[in-house]
Coordinates of C-alpha atoms in Angstrom, one line a residue:
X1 CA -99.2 81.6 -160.8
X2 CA -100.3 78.7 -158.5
X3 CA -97.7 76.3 -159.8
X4 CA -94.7 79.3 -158.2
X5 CA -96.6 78.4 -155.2
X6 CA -96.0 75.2 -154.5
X7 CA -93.4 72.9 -155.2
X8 CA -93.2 69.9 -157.9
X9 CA -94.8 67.6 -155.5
X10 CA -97.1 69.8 -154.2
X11 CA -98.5 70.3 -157.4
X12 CA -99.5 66.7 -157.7
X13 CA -101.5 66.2 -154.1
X14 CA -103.3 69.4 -155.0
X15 CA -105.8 67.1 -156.6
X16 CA -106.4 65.8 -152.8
X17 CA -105.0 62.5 -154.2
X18 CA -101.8 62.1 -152.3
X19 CA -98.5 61.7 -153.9
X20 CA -97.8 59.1 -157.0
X21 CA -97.0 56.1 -155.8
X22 CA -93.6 55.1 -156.4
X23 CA -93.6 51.8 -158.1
X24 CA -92.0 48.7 -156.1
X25 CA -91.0 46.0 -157.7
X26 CA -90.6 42.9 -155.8
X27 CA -86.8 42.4 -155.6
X28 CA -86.9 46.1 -153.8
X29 CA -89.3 45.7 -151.3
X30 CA -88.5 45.6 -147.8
X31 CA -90.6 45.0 -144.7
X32 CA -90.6 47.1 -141.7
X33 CA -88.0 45.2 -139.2
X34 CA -85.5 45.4 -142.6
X35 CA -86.2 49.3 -142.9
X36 CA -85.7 49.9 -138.9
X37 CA -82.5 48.0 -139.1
X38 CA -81.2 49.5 -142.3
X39 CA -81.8 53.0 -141.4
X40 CA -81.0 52.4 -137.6
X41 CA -84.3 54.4 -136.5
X42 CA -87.7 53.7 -134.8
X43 CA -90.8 52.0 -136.3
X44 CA -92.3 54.9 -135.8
X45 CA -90.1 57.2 -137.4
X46 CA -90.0 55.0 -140.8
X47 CA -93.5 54.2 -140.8
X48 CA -93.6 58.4 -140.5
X49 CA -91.3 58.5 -143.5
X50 CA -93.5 55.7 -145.5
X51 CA -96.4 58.9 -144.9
X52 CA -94.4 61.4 -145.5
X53 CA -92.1 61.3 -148.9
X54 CA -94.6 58.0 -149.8
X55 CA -92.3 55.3 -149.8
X56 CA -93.6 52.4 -148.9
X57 CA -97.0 50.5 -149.9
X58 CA -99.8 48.9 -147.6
X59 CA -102.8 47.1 -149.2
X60 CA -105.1 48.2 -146.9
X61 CA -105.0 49.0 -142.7
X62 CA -103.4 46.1 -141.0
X63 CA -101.7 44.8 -143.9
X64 CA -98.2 44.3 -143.9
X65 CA -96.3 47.3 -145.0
X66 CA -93.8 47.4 -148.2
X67 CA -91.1 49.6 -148.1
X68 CA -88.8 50.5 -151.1
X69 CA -85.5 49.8 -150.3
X70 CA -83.9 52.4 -152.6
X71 CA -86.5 54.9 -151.8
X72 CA -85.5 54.6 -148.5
X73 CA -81.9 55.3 -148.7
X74 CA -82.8 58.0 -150.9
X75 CA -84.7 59.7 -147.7
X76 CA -82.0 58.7 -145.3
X77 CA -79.6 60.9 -147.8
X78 CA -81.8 63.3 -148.0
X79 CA -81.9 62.9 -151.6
X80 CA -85.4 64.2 -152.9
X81 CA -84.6 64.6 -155.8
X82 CA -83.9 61.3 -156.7
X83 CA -87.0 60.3 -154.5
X84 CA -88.6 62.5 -157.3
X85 CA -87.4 61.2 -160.1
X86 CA -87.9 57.7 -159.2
X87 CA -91.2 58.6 -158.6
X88 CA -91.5 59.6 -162.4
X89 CA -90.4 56.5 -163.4
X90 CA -86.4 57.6 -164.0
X91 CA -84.7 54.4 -162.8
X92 CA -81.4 54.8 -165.6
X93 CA -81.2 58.4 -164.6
X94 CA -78.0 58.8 -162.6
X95 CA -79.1 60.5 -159.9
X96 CA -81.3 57.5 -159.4
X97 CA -79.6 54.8 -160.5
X98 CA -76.4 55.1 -158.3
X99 CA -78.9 53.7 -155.2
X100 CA -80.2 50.7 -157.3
X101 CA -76.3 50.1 -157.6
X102 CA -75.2 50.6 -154.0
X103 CA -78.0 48.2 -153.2
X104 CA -77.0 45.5 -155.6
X105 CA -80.4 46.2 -157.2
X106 CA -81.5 46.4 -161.1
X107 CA -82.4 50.0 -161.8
X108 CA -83.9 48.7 -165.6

């Protein structure tokens, strides 16, 4: 019954653990000033994002902040589905994979 409450990733941060990371490898990362640029909004609004849908990574307060490049254009698409998948680990999945491609970017 609790799992027609809440949605797939609402599930997992019912544990009071946050979402999964999503794992960046280092060809994909991108640092803040890139992600503004890219995505043609505020600091604040992609650091919000990073929060939000969990797309970026940051070692610990005051460390510099790693963004996924694909996860972010799957946010600005509004694509969070593929956000979810990649979070599983689907990178050959087509829904997911068409992002690595239109950023010149592995997806193996």
């Amino acid at each position: 019954m609790n799992d027609m409450l809440f949605q797939n990733s609402e599930v997992r941060t019912a544990v009071g653990l946050g979402l999964w990371p999503i794992l960046i490898r280092p060809d994909e990362v991108i640092n803040i000033k890139t992600a503004v640029f890219r995505a043609g909004r505020d600091e604040k609004t992609i650091r919000g994002w990073c929060k939000e849908f969990g797309i970026g990574r940051q070692a610990k307060p005051g460390a510099p902040l790693d963004i996924s490049a694909p996860a972010l254009e799957m946010v600005m698409h509004g694509d969070l589905v593929a956000l979810e998948l990649l979070r599983d680990g689907k990178r050959t999945d087509p829904r997911v994979s068409r992002y690595f491609d239109f950023l010149g970017l592995p997806s193996y």
